[in-house]
CSV table of C-alpha atoms and ligand atoms in Angstrom, one decimal:
chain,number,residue,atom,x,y,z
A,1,UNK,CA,-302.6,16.1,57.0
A,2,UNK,CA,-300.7,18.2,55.1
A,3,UNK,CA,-298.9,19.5,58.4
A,4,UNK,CA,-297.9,16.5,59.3
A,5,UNK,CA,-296.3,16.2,55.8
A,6,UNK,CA,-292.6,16.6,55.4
A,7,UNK,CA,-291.6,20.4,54.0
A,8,UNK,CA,-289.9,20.0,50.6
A,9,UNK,CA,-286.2,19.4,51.0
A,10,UNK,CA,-284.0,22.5,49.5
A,11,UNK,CA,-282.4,21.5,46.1
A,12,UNK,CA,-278.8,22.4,47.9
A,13,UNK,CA,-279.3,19.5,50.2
A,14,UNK,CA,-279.2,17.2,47.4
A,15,UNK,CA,-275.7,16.1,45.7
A,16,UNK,CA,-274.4,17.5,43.0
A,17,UNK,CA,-274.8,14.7,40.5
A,18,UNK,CA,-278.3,14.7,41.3
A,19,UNK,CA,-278.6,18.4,40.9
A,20,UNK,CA,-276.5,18.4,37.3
A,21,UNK,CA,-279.5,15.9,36.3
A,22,UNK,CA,-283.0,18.0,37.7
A,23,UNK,CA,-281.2,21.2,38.1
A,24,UNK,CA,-283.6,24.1,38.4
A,25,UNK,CA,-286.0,23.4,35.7
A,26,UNK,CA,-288.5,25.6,37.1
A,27,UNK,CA,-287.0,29.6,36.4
A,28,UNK,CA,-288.3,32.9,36.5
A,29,UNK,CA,-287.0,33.3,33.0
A,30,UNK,CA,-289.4,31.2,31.2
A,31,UNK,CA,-293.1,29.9,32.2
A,32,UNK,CA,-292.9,26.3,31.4
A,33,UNK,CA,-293.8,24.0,34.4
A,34,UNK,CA,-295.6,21.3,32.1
A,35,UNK,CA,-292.3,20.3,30.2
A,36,UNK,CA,-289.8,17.9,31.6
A,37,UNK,CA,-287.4,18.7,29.4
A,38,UNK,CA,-287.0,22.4,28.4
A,39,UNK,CA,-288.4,23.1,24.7
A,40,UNK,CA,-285.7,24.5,22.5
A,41,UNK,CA,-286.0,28.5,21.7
A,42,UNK,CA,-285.1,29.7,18.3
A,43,UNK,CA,-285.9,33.6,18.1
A,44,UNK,CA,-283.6,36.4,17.0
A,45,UNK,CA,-286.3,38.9,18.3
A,46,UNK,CA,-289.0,39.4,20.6
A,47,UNK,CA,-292.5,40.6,20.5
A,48,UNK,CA,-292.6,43.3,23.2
A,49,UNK,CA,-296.5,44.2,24.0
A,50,UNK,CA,-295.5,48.5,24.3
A,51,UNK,CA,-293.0,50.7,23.9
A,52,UNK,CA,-292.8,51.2,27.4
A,53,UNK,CA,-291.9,47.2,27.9
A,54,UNK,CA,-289.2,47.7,25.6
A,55,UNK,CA,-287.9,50.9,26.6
A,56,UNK,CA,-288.0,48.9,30.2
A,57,UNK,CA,-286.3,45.7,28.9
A,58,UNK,CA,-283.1,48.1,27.1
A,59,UNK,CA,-283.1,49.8,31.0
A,60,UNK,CA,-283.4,46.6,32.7
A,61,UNK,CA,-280.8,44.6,30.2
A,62,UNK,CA,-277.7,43.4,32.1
A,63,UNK,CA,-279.3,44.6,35.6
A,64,UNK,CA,-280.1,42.4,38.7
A,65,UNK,CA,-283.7,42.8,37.5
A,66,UNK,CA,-282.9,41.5,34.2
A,67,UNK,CA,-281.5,38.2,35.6
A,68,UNK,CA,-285.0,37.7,38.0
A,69,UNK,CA,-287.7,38.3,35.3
A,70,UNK,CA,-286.4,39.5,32.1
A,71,UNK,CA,-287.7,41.2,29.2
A,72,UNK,CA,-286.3,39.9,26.6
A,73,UNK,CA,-285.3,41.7,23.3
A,74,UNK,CA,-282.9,40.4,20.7
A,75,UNK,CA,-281.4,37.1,20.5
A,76,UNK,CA,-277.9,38.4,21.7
A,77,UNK,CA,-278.7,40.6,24.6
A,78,UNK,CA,-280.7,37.6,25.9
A,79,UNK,CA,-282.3,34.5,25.7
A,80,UNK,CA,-283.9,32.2,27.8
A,81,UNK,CA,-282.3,28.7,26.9
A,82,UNK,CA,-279.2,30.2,27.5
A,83,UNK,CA,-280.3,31.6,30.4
A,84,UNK,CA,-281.4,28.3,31.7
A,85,UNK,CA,-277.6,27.2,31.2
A,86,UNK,CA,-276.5,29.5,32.9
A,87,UNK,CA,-278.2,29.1,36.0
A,88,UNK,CA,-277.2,25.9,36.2
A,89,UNK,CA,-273.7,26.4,35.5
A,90,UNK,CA,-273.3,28.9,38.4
A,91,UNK,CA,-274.9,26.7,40.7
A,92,UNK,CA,-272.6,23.8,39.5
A,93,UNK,CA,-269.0,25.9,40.1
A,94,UNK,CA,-270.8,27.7,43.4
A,95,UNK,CA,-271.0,30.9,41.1
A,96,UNK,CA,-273.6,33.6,41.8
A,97,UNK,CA,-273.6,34.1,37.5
A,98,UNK,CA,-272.2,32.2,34.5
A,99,UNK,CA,-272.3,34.7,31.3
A,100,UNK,CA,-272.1,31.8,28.3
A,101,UNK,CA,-270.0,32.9,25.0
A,102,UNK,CA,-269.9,31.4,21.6
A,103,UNK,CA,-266.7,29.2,22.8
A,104,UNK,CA,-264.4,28.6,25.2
A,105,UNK,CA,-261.8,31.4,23.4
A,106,UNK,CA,-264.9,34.1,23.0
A,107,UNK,CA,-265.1,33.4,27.3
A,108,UNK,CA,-261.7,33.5,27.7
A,109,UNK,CA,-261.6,37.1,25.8
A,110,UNK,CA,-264.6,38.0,27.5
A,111,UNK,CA,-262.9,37.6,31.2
A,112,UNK,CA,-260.4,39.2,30.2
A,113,UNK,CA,-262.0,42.2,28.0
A,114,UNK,CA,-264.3,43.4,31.1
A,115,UNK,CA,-261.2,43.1,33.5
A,116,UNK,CA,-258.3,44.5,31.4
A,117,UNK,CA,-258.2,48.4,29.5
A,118,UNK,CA,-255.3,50.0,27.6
A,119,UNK,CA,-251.6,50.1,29.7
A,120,UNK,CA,-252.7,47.2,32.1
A,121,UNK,CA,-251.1,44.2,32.4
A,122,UNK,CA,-251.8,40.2,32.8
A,123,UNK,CA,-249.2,37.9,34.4
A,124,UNK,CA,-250.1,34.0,33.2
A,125,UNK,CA,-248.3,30.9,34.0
A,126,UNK,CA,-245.9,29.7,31.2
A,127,UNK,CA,-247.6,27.2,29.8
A,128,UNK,CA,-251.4,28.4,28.7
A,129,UNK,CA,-253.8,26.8,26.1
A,130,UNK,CA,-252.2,27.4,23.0
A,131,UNK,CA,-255.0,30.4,21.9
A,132,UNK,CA,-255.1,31.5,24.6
A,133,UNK,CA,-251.4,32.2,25.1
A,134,UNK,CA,-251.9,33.5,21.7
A,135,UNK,CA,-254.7,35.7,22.3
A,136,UNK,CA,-252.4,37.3,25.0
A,137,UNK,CA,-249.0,37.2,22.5
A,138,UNK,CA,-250.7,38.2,19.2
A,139,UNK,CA,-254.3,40.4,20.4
A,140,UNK,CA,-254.1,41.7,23.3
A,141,UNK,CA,-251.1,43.8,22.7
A,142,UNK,CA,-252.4,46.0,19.8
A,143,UNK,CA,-254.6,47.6,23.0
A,144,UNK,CA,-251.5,48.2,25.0
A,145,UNK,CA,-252.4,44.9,27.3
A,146,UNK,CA,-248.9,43.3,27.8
A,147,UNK,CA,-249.0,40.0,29.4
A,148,UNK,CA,-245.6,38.9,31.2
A,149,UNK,CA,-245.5,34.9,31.8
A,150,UNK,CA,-243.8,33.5,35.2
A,151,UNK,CA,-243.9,29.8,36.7
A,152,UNK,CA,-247.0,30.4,38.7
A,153,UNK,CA,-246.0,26.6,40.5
A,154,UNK,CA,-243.8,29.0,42.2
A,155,UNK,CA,-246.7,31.5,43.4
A,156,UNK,CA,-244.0,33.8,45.2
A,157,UNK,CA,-242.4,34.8,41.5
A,158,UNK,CA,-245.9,36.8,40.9
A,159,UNK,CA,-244.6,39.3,43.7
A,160,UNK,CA,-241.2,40.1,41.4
A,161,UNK,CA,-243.8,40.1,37.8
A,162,UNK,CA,-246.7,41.9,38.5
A,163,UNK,CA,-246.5,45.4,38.1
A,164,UNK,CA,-248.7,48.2,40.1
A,165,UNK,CA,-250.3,48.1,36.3
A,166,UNK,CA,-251.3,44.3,37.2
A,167,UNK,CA,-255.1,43.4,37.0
A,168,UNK,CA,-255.3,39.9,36.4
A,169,UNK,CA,-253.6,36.6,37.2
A,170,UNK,CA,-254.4,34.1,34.5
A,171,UNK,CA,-253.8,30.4,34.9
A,172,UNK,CA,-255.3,26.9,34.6
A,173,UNK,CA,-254.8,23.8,36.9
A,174,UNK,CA,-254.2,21.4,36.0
A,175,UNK,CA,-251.9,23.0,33.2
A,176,UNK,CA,-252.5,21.8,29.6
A,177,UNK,CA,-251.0,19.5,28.7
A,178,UNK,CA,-248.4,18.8,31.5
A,179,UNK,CA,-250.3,18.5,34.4
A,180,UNK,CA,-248.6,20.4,36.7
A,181,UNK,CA,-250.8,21.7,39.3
A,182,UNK,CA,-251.0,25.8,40.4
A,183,UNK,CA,-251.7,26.1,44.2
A,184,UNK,CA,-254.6,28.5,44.1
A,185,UNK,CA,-255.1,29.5,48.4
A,186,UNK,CA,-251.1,30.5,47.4
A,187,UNK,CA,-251.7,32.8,45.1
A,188,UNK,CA,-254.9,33.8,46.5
A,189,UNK,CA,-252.8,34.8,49.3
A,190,UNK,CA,-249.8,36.5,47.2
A,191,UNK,CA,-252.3,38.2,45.2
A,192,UNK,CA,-254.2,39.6,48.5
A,193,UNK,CA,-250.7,41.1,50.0
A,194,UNK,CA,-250.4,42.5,46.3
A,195,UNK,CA,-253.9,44.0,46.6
A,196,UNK,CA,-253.3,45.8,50.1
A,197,UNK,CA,-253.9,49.9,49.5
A,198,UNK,CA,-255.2,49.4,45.9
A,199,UNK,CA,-258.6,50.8,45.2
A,200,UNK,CA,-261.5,48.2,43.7
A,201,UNK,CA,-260.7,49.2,39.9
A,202,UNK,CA,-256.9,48.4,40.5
A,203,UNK,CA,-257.1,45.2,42.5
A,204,UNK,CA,-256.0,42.2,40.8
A,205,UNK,CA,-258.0,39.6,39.9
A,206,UNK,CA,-257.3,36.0,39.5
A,207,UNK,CA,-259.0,33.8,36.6
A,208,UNK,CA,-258.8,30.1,36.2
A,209,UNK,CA,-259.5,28.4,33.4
A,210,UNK,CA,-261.1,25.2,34.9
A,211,UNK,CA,-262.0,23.2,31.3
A,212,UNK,CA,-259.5,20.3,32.3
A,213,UNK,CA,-261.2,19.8,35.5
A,214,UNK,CA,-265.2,20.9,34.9
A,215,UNK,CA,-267.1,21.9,38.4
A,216,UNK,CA,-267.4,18.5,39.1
A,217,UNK,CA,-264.0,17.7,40.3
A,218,UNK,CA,-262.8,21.1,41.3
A,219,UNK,CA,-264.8,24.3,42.1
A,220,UNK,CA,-261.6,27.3,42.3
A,221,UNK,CA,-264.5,29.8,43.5
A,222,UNK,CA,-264.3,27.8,46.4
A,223,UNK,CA,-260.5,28.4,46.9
A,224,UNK,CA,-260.5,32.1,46.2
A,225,UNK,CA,-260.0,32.6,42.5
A,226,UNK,CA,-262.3,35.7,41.3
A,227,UNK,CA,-263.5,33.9,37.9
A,228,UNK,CA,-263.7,30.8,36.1
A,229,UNK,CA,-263.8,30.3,32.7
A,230,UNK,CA,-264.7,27.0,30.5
A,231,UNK,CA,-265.1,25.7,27.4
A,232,UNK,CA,-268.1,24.0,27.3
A,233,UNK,CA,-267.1,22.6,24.3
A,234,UNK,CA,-265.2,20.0,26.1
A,235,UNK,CA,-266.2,17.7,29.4
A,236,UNK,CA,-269.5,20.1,30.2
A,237,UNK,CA,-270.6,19.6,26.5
A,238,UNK,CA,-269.0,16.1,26.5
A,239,UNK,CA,-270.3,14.5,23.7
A,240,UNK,CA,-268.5,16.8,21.4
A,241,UNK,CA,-271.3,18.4,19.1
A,242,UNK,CA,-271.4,22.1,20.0
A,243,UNK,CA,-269.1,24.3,21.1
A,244,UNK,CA,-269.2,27.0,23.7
A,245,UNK,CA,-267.9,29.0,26.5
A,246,UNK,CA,-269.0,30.5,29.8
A,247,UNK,CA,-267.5,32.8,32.3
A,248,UNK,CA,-268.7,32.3,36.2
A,249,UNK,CA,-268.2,34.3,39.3
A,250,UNK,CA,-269.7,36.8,41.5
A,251,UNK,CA,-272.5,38.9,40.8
A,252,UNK,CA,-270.9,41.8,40.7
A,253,UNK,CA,-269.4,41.2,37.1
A,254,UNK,CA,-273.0,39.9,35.5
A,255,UNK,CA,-273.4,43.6,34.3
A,256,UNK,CA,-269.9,44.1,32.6
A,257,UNK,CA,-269.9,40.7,30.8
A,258,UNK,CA,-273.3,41.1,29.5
A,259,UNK,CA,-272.3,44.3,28.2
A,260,UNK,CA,-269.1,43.2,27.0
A,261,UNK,CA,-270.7,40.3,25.1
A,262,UNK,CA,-273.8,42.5,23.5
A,263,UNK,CA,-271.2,44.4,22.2
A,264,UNK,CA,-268.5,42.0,21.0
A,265,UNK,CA,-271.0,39.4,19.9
A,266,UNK,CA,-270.0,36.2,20.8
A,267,UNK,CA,-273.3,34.9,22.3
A,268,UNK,CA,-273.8,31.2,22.6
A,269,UNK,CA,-276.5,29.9,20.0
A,270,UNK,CA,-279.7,29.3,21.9
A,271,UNK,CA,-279.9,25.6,19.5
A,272,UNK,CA,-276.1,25.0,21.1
A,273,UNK,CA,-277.3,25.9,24.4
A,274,UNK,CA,-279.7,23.4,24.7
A,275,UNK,CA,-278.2,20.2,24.2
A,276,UNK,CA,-275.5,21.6,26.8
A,277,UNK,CA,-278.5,22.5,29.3
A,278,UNK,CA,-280.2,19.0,28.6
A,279,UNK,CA,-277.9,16.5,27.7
A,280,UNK,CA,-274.5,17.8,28.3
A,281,UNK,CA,-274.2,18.9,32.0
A,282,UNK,CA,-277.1,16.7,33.4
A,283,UNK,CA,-274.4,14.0,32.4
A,284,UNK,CA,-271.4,16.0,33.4
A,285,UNK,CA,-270.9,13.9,37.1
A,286,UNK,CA,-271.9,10.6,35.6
A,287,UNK,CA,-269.8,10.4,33.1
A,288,UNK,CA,-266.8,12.4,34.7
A,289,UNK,CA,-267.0,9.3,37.4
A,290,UNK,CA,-266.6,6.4,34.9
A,291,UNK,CA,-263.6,8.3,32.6
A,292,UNK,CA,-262.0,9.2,35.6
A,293,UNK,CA,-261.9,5.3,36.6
A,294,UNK,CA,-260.9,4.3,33.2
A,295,UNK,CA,-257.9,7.3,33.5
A,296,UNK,CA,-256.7,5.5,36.8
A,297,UNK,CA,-256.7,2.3,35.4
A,298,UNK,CA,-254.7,3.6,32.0
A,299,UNK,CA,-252.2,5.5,34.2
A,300,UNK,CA,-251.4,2.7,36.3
A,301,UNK,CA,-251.1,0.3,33.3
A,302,UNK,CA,-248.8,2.8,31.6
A,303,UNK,CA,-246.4,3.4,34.5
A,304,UNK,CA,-245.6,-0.6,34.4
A,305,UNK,CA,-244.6,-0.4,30.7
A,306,UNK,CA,-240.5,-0.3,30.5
A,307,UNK,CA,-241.0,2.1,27.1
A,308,UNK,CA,-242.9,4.5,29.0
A,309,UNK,CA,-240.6,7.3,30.5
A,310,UNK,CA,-242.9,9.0,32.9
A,311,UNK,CA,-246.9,9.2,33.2
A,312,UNK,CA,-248.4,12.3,34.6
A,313,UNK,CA,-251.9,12.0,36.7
A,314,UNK,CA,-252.9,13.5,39.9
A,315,UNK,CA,-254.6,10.6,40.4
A,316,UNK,CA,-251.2,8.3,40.8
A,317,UNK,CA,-249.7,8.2,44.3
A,318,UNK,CA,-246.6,9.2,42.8
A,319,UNK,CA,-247.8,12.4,41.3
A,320,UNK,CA,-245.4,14.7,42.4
A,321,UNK,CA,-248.0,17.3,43.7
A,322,UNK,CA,-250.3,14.7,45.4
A,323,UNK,CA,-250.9,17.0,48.4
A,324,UNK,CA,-252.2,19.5,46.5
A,325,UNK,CA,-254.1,17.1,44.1
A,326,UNK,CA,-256.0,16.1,47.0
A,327,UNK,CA,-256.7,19.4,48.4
A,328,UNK,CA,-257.8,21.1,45.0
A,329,UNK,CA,-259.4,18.3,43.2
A,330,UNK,CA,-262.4,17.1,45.2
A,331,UNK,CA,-266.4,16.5,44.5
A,332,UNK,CA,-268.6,18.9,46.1
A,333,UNK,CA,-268.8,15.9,48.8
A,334,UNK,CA,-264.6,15.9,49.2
A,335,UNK,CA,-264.0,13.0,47.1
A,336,UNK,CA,-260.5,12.8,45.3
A,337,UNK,CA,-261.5,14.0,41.9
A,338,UNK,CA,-258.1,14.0,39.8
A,339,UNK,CA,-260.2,14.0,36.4
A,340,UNK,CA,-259.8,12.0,33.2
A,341,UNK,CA,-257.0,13.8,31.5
A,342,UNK,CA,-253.3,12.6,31.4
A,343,UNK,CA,-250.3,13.0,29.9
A,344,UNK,CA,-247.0,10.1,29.5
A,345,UNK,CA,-243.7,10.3,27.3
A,346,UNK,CA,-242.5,7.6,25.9
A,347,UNK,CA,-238.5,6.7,25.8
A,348,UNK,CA,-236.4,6.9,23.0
A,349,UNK,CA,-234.2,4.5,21.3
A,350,UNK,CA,-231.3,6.6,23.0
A,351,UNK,CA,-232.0,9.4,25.6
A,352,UNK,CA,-232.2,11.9,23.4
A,353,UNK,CA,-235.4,13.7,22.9
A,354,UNK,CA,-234.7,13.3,19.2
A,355,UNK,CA,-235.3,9.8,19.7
A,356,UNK,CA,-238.6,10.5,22.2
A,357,UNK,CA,-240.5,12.5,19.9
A,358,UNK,CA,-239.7,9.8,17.3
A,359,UNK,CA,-241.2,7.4,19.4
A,360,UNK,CA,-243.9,9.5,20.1
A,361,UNK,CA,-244.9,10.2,16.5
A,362,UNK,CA,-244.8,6.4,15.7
A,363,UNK,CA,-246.9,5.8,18.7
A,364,UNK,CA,-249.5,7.9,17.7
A,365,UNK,CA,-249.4,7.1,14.1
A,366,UNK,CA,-250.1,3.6,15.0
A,367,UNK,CA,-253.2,4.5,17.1
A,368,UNK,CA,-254.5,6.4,14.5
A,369,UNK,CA,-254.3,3.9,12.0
A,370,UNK,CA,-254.9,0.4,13.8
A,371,UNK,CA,-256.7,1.2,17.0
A,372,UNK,CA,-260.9,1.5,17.7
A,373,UNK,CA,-260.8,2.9,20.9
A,374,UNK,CA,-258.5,5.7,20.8
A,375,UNK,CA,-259.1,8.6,18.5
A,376,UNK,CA,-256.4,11.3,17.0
A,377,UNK,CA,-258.0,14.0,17.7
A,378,UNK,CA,-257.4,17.6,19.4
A,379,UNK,CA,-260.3,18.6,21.9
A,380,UNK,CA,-260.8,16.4,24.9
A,381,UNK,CA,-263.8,15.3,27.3
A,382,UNK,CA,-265.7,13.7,25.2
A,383,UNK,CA,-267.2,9.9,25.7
A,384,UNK,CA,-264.5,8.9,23.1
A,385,UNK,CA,-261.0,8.7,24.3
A,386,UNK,CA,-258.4,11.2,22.3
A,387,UNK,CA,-255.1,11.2,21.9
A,388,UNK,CA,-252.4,13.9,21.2
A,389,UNK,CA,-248.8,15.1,20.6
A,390,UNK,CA,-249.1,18.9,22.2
A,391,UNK,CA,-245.9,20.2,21.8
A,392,UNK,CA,-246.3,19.8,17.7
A,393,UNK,CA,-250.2,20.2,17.6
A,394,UNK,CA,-252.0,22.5,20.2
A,395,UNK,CA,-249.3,23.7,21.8
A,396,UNK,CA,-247.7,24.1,18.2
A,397,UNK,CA,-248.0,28.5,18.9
A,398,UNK,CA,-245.6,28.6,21.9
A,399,UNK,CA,-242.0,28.7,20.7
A,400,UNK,CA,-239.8,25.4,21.1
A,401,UNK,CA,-237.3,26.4,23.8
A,402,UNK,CA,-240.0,27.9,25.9
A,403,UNK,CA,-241.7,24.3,26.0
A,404,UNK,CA,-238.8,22.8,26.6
A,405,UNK,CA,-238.0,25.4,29.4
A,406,UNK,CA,-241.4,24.5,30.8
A,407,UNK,CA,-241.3,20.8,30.6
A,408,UNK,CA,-243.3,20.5,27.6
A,409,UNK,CA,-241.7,17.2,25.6
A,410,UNK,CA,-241.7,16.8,22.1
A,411,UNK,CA,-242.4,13.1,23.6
A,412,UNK,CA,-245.3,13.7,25.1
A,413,UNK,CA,-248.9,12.3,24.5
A,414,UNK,CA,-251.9,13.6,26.1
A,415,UNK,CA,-255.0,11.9,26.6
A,416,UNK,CA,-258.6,12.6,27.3
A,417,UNK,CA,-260.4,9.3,28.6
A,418,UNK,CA,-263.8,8.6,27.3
A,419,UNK,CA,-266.3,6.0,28.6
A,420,UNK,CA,-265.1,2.8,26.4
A,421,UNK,CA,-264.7,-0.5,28.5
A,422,UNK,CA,-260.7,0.7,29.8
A,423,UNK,CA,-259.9,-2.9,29.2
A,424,UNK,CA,-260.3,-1.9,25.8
A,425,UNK,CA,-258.8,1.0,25.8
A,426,UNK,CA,-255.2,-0.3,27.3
A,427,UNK,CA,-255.1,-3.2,24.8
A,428,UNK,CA,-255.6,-0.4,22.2
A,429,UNK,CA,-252.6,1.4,23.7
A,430,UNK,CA,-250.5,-2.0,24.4
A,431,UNK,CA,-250.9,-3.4,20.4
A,432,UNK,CA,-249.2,0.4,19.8
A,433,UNK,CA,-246.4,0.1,22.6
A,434,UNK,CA,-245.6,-3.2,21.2
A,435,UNK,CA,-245.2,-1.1,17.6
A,436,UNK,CA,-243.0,1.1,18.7
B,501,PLP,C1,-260.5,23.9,24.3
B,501,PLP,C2,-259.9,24.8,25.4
B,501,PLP,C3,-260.1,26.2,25.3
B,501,PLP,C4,-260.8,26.9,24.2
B,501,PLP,O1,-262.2,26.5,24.0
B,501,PLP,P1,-262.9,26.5,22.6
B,501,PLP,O2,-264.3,26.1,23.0
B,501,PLP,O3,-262.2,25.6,21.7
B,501,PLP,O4,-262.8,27.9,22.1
B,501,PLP,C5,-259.6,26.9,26.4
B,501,PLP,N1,-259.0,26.4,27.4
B,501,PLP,C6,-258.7,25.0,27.5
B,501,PLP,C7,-258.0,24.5,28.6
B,501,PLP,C8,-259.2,24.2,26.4
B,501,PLP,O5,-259.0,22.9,26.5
């Protein structure tokens, strides 16, 4: 009979949003077949039945071994909740590890901590998450790591900025908060020409910071970046309870940033971890489809308005990168995925930007005050829709003629859909265009 049976279907065959939901729920890490949800684990320390199991587990931590069946020790070398997670978020980006952090900054330092040592330096696109860009400004350079910004949407410039000191090439795409897109094959290719005669410690490495986009709409592993970092804290966590952070990529660096992050500390609570593992990412694809609809439908309502200057979303057939949108941004199954983050500047009164970021401010003012749907908030992807002015909140660290040298607008708003009825959520945002 049994023969005649079907053989069980390998998870990979199934889609992705069906494998964010059931994931791989049965793990070497942790003995629990009979649950259907994971239980939650809450222990700083770990009964170990010998010495020689513990000597074995401090031998075995941050090993291959360690990752198939480990011993575990102490709450911040590992955990098995956390170690759940991060299966799952390898498997979702196409990773062969994810090392989680304590949030999306603590992963962001951790890429760059195992890649980076004293006299090396980072070239980064100009316009960076506002910590981040001051972790590389304010941090980094009391180790001697000098980080040199260049317009990575021209991926040649890297050739003329990176140094034979270069290690890493740091960017996101889409760029926070302006949208702008970074062709990652390109600079995968610049980047390989750069690498020709280094040795393995001196190659350069890209990183990606891929928060705005989450593995569901674009996987960079897949276009030849070297590591991604997230914060979960945003679209993977989505409902905007927990922070975290997680770093994904080959195998080769599990052992480096598990080190790195015993050391540094900034482990991911196992009681954060778990509504990530069960709530958050199971979710990730369902809800990612219905705010990406609603951003469609926003950014083709805004581009009608005649006090709206310009609206930026891959999405939009006139999104100045569109080719690229559509070759980066795509489901697992090659669907256009251009997200549920976009970013419009009003006009002023007059032309001058004066005027714009007047506008903007009374906009957003008005939003706050009178409308239900739309939050004022920092943070995105999360079910509730947020709104923004960058250039005088998060992007409030980079100086004012550098934003303005990099398209950043005192007039512009971001904003992170969530999953109200969009109907809703555009007579929210016409009551406040009316207002202005
Ligand atoms: C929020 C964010 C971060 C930092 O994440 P935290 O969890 O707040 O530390 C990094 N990059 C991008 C693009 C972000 O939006």
């Amino acid at each position: 009979m049994s023969d005649e049976r079907k053989p069980k279907k390998p998870r990979e065959q199934y889609r992705l949003r069906t494998r964010l939901i059931h994931g791989s729920f049965a793990t070497g890490r942790w003995d629990y077949d009979h649950h259907v949800v994971p239980p939650q684990s809450s222990s700083a320390t770990y009964r170990l039945s010998s010495v020689h199991r513990g000597a074995q587990g401090f031998i075995e931590f941050a090993t291959p071994e360690s990752r198939r069946a480990p011993i575990y020790i102490y709450d911040r070398l590992d955990e098995p909740s956390r170690g759940m997670l991060e299966e799952n978020l390898a498997a979702a980006e196409g990773g062969g590890v994810a090392v989680t952090f304590a949030t999306g900054m603590a992963a962001v330092s951790g890429a760059l901590g195992i890649l980076t040592a004293s006299g090396d330096q980072i070239v980064a696109h100009q316009v960076l998450y506002g910590c981040t860009h001051s972790l590389m400004t304010s941090w980094l350079p009391r180790y001697k790591i000098r980080t040199d910004f260049c317009d990575l949407g021209k991926p040649e410039t890297l050739a003329s900025v990176a140094t034979e000191d270069c290690r890493v090439v740091y960017f996101e795409t889409p760029v926070n908060p302006t949208m702008e897109l970074i062709d990652m094959q390109a600079v995968r290719r610049v980047v390989d020409r750069l690498n020709t005669g280094r040795t393995e410690a001196e190659k350069i490495r890209i990183v990606v910071d891929n928060t705005f986009s989450t593995p569901y709409c674009q996987r960079p592993l897949e276009h030849g970046v070297d590591l991604v970092v997230h914060s979960l804290t945003k679209d993977i966590g989505g409902f905007g309870t927990e922070m975290g952070g997680a770093v994904i990529g080959a195998n080769e660096y599990f052992n480096l940033l598990m080190l790195y992050r015993k050391d540094f500390g900034g482990v991911l609570s196992p009681k954060n971890a778990w509504p990530v593992l069960v709530y958050g990412l199971p979710t990730l694809a369902a809800r990612m489809v219905n705010q990406q609809k609603s951003a469609m439908h926003v950014a083709e309502f805004l581009q009608r308005q005649a006090k709206v200057a310009r609206v930026l979303y891959p999405g939009l057939p006139n999104f100045p990168q569109r080719e690229l949108a559509r070759r980066q941004m795509t489901t697992p199954d090659g669907a256009f995925a251009p997200g549920c983050m976009l970013y419009f500047e009003l006009k002023g009164r007059d032309n001058t930007t004066k005027s714009a970021a007047e506008a903007a401010e009374r906009f957003v003012d008005y939003v706050a005050e009178k409308s239900y749907t739309v939050t004022l908030a920092v943070s995105l992807g999360q079910i509730k829709t947020l709104i923004e002015n960058p250039f005088s909140m998060t992007h409030a660290a980079i100086p004012e003629e550098e934003k303005l040298r990099c398209g950043l607008q005192p007039g512009g708003i971001r904003l992170s859909l969530g999953l109200e009825d969009w109907h809703d959520i555009i007579a929210d945002l016409e009551d406040a265009l009316e207002a202005v």
